[in-house]
Short mmCIF file of C-alpha atoms and ligand atoms in Angstrom, two decimals:
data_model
loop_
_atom_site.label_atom_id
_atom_site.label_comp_id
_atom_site.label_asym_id
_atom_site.label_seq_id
_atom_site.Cartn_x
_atom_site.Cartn_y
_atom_site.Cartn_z
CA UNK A 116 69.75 67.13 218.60
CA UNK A 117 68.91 65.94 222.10
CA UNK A 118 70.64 62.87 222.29
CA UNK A 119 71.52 60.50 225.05
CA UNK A 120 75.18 60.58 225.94
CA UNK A 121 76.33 57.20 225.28
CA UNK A 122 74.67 57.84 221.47
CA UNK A 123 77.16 57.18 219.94
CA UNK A 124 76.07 57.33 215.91
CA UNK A 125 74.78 55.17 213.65
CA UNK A 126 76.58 52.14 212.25
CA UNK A 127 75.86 50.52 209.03
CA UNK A 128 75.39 46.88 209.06
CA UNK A 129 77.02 46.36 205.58
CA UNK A 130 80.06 48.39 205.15
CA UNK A 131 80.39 48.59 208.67
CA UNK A 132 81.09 52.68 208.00
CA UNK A 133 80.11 55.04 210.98
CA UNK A 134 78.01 58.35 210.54
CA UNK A 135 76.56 61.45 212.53
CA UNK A 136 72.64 60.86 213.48
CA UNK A 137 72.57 64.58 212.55
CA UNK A 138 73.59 64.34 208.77
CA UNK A 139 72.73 60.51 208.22
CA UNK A 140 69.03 60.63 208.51
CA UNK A 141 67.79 57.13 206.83
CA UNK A 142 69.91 54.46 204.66
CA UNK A 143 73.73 54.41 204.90
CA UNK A 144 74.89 57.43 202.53
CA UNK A 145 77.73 55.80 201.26
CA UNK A 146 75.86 51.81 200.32
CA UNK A 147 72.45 52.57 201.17
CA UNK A 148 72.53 49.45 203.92
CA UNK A 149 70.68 49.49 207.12
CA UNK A 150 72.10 51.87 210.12
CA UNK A 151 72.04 50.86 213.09
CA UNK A 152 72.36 53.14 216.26
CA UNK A 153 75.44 51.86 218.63
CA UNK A 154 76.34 53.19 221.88
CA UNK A 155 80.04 53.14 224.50
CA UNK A 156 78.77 50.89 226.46
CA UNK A 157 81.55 51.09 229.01
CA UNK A 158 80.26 54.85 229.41
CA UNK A 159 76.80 53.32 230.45
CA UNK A 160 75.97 52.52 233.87
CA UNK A 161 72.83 50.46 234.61
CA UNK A 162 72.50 48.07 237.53
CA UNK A 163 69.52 45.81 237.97
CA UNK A 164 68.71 48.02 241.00
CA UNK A 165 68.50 51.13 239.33
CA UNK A 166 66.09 49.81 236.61
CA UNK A 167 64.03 48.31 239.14
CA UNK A 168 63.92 51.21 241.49
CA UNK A 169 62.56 53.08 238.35
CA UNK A 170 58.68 53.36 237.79
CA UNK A 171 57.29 50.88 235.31
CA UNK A 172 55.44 53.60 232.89
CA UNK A 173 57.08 53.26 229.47
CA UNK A 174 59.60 52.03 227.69
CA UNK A 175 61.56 55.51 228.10
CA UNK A 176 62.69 53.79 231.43
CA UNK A 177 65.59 52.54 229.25
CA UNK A 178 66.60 55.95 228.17
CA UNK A 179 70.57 54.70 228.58
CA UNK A 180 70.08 52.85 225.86
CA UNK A 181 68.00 55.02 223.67
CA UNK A 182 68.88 57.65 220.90
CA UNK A 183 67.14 60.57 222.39
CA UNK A 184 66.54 61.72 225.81
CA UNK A 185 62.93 60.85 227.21
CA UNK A 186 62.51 65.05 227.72
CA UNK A 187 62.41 65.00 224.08
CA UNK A 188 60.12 61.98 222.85
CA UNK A 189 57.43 62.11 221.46
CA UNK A 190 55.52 59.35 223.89
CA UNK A 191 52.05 58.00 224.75
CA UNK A 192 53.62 56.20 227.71
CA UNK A 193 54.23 53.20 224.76
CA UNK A 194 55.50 49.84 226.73
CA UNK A 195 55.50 48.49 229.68
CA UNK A 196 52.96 45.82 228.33
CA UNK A 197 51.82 43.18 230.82
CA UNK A 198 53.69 39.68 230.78
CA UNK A 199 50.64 37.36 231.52
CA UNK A 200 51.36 34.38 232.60
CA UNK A 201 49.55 31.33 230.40
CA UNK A 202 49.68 28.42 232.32
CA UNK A 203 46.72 25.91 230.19
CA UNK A 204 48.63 26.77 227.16
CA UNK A 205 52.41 25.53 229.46
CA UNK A 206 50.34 22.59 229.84
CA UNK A 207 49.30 21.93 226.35
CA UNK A 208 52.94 22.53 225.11
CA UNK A 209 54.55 20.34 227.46
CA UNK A 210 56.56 23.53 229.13
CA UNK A 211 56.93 24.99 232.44
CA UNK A 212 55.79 28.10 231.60
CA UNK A 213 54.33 30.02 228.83
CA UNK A 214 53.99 33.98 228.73
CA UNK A 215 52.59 36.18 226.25
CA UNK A 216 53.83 39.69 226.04
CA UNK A 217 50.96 41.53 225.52
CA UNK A 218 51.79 44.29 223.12
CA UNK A 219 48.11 44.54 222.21
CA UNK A 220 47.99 47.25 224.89
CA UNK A 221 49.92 49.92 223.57
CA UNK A 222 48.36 53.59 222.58
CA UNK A 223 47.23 52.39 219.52
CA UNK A 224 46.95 48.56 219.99
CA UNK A 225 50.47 47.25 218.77
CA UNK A 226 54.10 47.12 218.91
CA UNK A 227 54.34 49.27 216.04
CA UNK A 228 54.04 52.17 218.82
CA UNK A 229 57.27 51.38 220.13
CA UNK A 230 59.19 52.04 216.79
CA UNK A 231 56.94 55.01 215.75
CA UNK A 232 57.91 56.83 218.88
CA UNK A 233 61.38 56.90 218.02
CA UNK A 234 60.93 57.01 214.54
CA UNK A 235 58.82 60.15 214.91
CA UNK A 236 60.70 61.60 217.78
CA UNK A 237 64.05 61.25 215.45
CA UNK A 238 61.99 63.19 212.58
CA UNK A 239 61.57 66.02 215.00
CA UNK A 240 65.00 66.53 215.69
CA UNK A 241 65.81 66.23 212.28
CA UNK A 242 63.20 69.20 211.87
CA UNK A 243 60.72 67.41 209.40
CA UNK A 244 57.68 68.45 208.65
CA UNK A 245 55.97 65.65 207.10
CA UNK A 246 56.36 62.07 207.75
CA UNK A 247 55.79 59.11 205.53
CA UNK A 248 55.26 54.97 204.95
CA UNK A 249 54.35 52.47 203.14
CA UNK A 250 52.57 49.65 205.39
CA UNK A 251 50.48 46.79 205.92
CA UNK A 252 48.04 48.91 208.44
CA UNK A 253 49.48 48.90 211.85
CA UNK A 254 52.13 50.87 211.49
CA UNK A 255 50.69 53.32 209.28
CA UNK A 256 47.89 53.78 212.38
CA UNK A 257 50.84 54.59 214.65
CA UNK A 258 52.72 56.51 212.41
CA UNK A 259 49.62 59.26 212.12
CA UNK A 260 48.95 58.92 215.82
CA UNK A 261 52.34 59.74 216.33
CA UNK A 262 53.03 62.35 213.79
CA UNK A 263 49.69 63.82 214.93
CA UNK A 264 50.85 63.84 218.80
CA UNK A 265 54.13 65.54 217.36
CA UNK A 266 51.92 68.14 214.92
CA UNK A 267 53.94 66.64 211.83
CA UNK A 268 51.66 65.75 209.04
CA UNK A 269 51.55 62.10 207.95
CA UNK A 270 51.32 60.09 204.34
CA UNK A 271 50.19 56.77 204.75
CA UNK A 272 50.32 54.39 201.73
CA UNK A 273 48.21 51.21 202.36
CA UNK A 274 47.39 48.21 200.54
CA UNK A 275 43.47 47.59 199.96
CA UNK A 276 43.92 44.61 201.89
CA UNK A 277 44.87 46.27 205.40
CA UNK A 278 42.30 46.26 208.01
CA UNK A 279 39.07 48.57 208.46
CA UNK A 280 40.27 49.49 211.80
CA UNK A 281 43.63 50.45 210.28
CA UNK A 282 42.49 52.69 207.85
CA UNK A 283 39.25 54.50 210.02
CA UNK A 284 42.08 55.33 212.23
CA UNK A 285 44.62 57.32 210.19
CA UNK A 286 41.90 58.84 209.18
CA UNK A 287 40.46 59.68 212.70
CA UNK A 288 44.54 60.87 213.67
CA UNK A 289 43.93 63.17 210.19
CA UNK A 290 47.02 61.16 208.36
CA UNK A 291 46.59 61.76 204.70
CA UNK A 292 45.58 58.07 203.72
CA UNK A 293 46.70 56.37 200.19
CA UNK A 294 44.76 53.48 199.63
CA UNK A 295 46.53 51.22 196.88
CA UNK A 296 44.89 47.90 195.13
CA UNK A 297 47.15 45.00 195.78
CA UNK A 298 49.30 44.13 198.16
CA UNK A 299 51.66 45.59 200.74
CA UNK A 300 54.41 46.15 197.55
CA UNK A 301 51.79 48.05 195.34
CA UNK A 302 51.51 50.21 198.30
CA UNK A 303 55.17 50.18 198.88
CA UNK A 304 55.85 51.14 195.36
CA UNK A 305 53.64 53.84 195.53
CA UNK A 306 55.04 55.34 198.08
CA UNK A 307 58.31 55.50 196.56
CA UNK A 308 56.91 57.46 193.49
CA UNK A 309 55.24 59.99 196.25
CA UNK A 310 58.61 60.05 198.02
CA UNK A 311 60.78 61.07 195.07
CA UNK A 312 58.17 63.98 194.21
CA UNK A 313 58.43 65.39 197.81
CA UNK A 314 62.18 65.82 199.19
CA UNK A 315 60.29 67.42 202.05
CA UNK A 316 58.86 64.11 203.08
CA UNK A 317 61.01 62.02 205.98
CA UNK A 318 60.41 58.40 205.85
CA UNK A 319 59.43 56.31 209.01
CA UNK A 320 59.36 53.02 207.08
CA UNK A 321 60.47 50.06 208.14
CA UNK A 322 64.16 49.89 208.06
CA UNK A 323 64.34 53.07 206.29
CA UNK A 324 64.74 54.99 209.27
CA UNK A 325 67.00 53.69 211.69
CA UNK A 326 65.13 53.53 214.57
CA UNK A 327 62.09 51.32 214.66
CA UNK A 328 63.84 48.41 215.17
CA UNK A 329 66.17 50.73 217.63
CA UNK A 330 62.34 51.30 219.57
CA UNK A 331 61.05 47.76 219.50
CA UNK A 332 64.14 46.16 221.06
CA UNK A 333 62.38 47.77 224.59
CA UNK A 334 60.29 44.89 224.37
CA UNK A 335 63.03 42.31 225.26
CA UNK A 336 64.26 44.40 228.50
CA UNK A 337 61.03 44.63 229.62
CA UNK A 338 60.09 40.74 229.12
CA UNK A 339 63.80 40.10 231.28
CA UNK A 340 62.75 42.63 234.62
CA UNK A 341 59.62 40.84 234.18
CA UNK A 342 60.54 37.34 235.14
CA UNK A 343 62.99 38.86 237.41
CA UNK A 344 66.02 39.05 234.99
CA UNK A 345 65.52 35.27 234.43
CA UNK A 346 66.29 34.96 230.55
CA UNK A 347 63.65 33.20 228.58
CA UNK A 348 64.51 29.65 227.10
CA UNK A 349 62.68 30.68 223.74
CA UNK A 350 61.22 33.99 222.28
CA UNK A 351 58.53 33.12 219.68
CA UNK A 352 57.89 36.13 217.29
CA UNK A 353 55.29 36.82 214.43
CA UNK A 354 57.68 37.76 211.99
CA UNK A 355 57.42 39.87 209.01
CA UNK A 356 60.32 42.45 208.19
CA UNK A 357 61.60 41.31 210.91
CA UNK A 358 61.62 44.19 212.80
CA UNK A 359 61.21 43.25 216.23
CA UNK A 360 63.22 40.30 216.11
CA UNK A 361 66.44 42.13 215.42
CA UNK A 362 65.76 44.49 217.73
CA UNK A 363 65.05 42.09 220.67
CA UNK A 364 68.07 39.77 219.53
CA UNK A 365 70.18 43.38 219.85
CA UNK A 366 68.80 43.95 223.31
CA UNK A 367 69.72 40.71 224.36
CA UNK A 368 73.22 41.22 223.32
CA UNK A 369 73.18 44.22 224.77
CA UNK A 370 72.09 43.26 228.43
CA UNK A 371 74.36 40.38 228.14
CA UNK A 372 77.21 42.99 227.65
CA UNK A 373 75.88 45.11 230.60
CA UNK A 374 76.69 41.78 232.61
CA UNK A 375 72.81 42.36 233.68
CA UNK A 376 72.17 38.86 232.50
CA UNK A 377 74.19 35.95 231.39
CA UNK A 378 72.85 34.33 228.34
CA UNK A 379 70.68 34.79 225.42
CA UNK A 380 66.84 32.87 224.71
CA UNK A 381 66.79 31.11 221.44
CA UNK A 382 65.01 33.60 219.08
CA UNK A 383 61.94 31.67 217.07
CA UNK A 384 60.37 32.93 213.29
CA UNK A 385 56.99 32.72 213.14
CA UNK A 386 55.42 32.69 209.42
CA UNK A 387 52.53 31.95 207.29
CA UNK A 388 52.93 29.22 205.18
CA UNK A 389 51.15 31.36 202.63
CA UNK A 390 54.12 34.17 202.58
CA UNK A 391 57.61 32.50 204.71
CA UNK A 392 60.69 33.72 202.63
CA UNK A 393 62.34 33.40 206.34
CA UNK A 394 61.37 30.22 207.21
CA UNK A 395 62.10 28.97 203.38
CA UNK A 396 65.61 30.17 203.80
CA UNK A 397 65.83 29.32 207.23
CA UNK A 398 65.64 25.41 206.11
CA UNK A 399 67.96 25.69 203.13
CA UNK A 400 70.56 27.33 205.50
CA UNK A 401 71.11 30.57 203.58
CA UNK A 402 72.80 33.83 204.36
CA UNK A 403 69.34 35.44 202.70
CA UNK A 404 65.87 35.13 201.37
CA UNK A 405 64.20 34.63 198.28
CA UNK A 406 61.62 37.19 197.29
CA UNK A 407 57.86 35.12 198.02
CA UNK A 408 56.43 34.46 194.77
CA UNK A 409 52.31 35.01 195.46
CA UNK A 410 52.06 35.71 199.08
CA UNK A 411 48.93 35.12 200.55
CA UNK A 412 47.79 34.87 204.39
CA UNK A 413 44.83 35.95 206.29
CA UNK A 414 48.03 37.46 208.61
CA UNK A 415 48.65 40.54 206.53
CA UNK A 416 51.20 42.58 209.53
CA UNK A 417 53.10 39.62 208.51
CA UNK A 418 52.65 39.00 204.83
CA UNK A 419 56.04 40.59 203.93
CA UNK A 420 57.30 38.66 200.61
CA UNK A 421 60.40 40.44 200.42
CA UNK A 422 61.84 41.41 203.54
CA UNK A 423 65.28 43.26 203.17
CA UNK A 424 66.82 42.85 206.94
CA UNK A 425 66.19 39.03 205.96
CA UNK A 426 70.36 38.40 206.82
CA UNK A 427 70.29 40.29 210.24
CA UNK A 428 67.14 38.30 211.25
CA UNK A 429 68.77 34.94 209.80
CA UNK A 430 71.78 35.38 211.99
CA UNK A 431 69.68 36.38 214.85
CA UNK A 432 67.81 32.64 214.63
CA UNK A 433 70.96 30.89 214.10
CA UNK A 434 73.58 33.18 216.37
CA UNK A 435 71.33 32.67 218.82
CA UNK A 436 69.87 28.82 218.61
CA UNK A 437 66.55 29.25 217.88
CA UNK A 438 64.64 28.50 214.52
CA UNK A 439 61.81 29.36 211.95
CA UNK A 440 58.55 27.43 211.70
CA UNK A 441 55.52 28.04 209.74
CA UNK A 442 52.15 27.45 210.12
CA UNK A 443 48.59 27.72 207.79
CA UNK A 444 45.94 30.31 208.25
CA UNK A 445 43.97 27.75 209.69
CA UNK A 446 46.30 26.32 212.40
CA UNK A 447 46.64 30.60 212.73
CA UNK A 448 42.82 31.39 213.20
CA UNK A 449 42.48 28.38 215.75
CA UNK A 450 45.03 29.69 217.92
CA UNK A 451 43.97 32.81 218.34
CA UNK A 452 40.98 31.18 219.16
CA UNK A 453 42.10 28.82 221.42
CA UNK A 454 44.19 31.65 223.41
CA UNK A 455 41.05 33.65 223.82
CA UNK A 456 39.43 30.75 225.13
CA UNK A 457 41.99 29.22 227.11
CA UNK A 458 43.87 32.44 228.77
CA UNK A 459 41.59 35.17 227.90
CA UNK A 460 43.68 37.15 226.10
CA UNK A 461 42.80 38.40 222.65
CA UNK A 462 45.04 38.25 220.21
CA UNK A 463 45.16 39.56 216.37
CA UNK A 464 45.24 36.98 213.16
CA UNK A 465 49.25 37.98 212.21
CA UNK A 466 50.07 37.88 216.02
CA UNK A 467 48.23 34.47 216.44
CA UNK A 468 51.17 32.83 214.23
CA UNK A 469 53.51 32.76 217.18
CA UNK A 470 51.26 30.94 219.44
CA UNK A 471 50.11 28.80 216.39
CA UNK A 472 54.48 28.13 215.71
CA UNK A 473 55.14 27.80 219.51
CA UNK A 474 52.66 24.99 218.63
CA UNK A 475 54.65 23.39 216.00
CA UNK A 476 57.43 23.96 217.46
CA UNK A 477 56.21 22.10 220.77
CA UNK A 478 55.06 19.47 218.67
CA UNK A 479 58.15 18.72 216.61
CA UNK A 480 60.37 18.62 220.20
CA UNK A 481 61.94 21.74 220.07
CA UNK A 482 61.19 22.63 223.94
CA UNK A 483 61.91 21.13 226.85
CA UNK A 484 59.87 20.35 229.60
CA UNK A 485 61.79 22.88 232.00
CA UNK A 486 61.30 26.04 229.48
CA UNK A 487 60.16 29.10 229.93
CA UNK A 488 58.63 30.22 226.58
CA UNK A 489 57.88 33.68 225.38
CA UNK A 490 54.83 34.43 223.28
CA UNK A 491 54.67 37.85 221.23
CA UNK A 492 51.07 39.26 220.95
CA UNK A 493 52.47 41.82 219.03
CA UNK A 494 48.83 43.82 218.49
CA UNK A 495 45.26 43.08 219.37
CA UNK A 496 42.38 41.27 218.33
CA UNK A 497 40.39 44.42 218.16
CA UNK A 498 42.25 45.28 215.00
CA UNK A 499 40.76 42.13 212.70
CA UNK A 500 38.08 40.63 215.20
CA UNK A 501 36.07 40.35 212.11
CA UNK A 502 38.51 37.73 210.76
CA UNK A 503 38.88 35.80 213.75
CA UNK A 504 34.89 35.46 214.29
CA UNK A 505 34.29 34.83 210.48
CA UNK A 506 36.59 31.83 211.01
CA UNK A 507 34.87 30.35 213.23
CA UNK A 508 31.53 31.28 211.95
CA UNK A 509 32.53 28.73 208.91
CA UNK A 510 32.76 26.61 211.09
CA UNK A 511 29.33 26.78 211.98
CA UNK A 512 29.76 28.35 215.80
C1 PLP B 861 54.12 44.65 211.75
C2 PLP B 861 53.57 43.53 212.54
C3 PLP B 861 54.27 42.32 212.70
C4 PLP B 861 55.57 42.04 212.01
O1 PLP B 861 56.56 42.88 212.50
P1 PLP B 861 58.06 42.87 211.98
O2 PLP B 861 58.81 43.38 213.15
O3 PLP B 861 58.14 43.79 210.84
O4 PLP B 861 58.42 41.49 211.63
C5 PLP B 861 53.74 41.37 213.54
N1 PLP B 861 52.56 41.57 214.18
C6 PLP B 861 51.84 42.71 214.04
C7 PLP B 861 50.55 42.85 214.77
C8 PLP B 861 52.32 43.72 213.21
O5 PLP B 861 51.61 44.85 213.09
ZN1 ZN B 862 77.16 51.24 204.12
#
């Protein structure tokens, strides 16, 4: 394999047992928890300097601190998504600033890219041939763009519910496209029957593979050179498995340990009030979730009832100060709205929960008037503009 040489191997978050990326492919082989890549940091020399002195092209820039070499990704220059500066919306929260990370402009309009490209670059050097997920649209979109880019073949399971967009796509990138009635676990469970008929298949699910969260953690290094390795006050983050939030709380740590910056932001989860095991267990101050009885939001990227990393994203919110809020569909809708209006940029329904929670959050005093808040537009409007504009065509505009 063509691994970075501070890789060290892959850790697993329960048992804490170490194993070789070669063998250990997916789920810890001895308790089936989460792995988790780790590195020797003290082997690892990055200055603030060198990073800047780099060009600003994709989030291979952070190779160091990557899995594989960049030589051997599979890439769409993924990353190195604009930080736009959102000053009407600072005003409206009461903040000094307000930023949105605007993740809509990756290859294939979301964050997702930036855990398929490891994801899919990892099944490579494992040798696969075909790759396969369960998934609420995006991801299953990047995962055939990727595989497709990487001349794997892909098996998509999605729930009827996912987006048009989502679903024209993998079949436009020729990923062979399961369409299940329900919602995101239908699909998921289908999936798992395909997967135990085909041993051949090599998942690139969420949390199944080590490395999408490993991918997505980019996103906090880039937000830091960004404001000129200023560390945000808060991080707000449309949260679902929770993905990208324990990868960016990781990448905090992890800077912090490179001495390239001193603290870490308070890390926000952003619900649905229709579907918020986090939030629910958030407020009762426990370790985990409960599985979400009948899950329903407009958000579907984010309507995750039972999300499995639920402890590594709890003790990212509380290790590092920050919180869970949730919001309705309706307080959602408006805010994507009200973003497009008021800063121009477009954002999806799932991503418009974080500005909707920065919202609450602003509203219930959780920010100071010297903070510099982060806003995650983890994908773009283009993906459900037709839910966005039917909301406010009931309203009659
Ligand atoms: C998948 C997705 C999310 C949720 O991501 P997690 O990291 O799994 O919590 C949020 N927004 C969009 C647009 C998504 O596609
Ligand atoms: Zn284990």
């Amino acid at each position: 394999m063509e691994t970075t040489p501070a890789f060290e191997g892959l850790r697993c978050v329960d048992c804490g047992e170490t194993f070789d990326p070669e063998t250990a492919t997916h789920r810890c082989p001895d308790c089936e928890g989460i792995l988790d890549p780790t590195y020797d940091y003290d082997s690892v020399e990055l200055d603030r300097d060198d990073l800047e002195s780099r060009r600003f092209e994709s989030m291979w820039r952070y190779e160091e601190l990557l899995p594989f070499t960049c030589d051997s990704a599979v890439s769409m220059h993924e990353g190195t998504t604009p930080l736009v500066e959102c000053p009407r919306l600072a005003d409206e929260l009461g903040v000094e600033r307000v930023l949105i990370k605007d993740e809509g402009q990756n290859p294939t309009g979301t964050f997702k890219d930036r855990g398929q490209t490891l994801a899919v670059t990892a099944a490579v050097q494992h040798g696969a041939s075909d790759v396969a997920l369960a998934s609420a649209g995006n991801a299953g979109q990047a995962a055939s763009a990727y595989a497709g880019r990487a001349g794997l073949d892909s098996h998509v399971f999605l729930p009827t519910r996912s987006g048009f967009t989502n679903k024209a796509m993998v079949n436009v990138h020729g990923g062979d496209m399961t369409i299940v009635e329900g919602r995101i676990g239908d699909a998921g469970a289908a999936y798992e029957d395909a997967m135990a008929d085909h041993d051949d298949w090599y998942s690139v699910k969420t949390f199944e593979t080590p490395y999408r969260h490993e991918g997505k953690k980019t996103m906090y290094y880039e937000v830091v050179e960004q404001l000129d390795w200023e560390v945000p006050d808060r991080v707000v983050y449309p949260t679902g498995g929770g993905v990208g939030l324990v990868g960016m709380q990781k990448a905090a740590e992890e800077f912090r340990d490179l001495g390239l910056t001193d603290d870490l932001p308070a890390m926000y989860a952003a619900q649905a009030e229709g579907c918020a095991p986090v939030v629910r267990a958030f407020e009762e101050d426990r370790d985990t979730h409960e599985a979400w009885d009948a899950p329903d939001t407009i958000c579907g990227g984010i309507e995750i009832p039972d999300p499995g990393a639920s402890p590594l994203i709890l003790d990212a919110l509380r290790e590092s100060g920050g919180g869970a809020v949730a919001t309705s569909d309706e307080d959602i809708l408006d805010a994507a709205v009200l973003v497009a209006q008021h800063e121009g940029i477009e954002m999806g329904a799932t991503p418009a929960a974080a500005a909707s929670g920065a919202w609450e959050l602003a509203q219930q005093g959780e920010f100071d008037e010297d903070d510099t808040v982060v806003v995650m537009n983890t994908g773009t409007a283009n993906k459900d503009a037709d839910v966005v504009r039917s909301h406010l065509m009931g309203k009659g505009l």
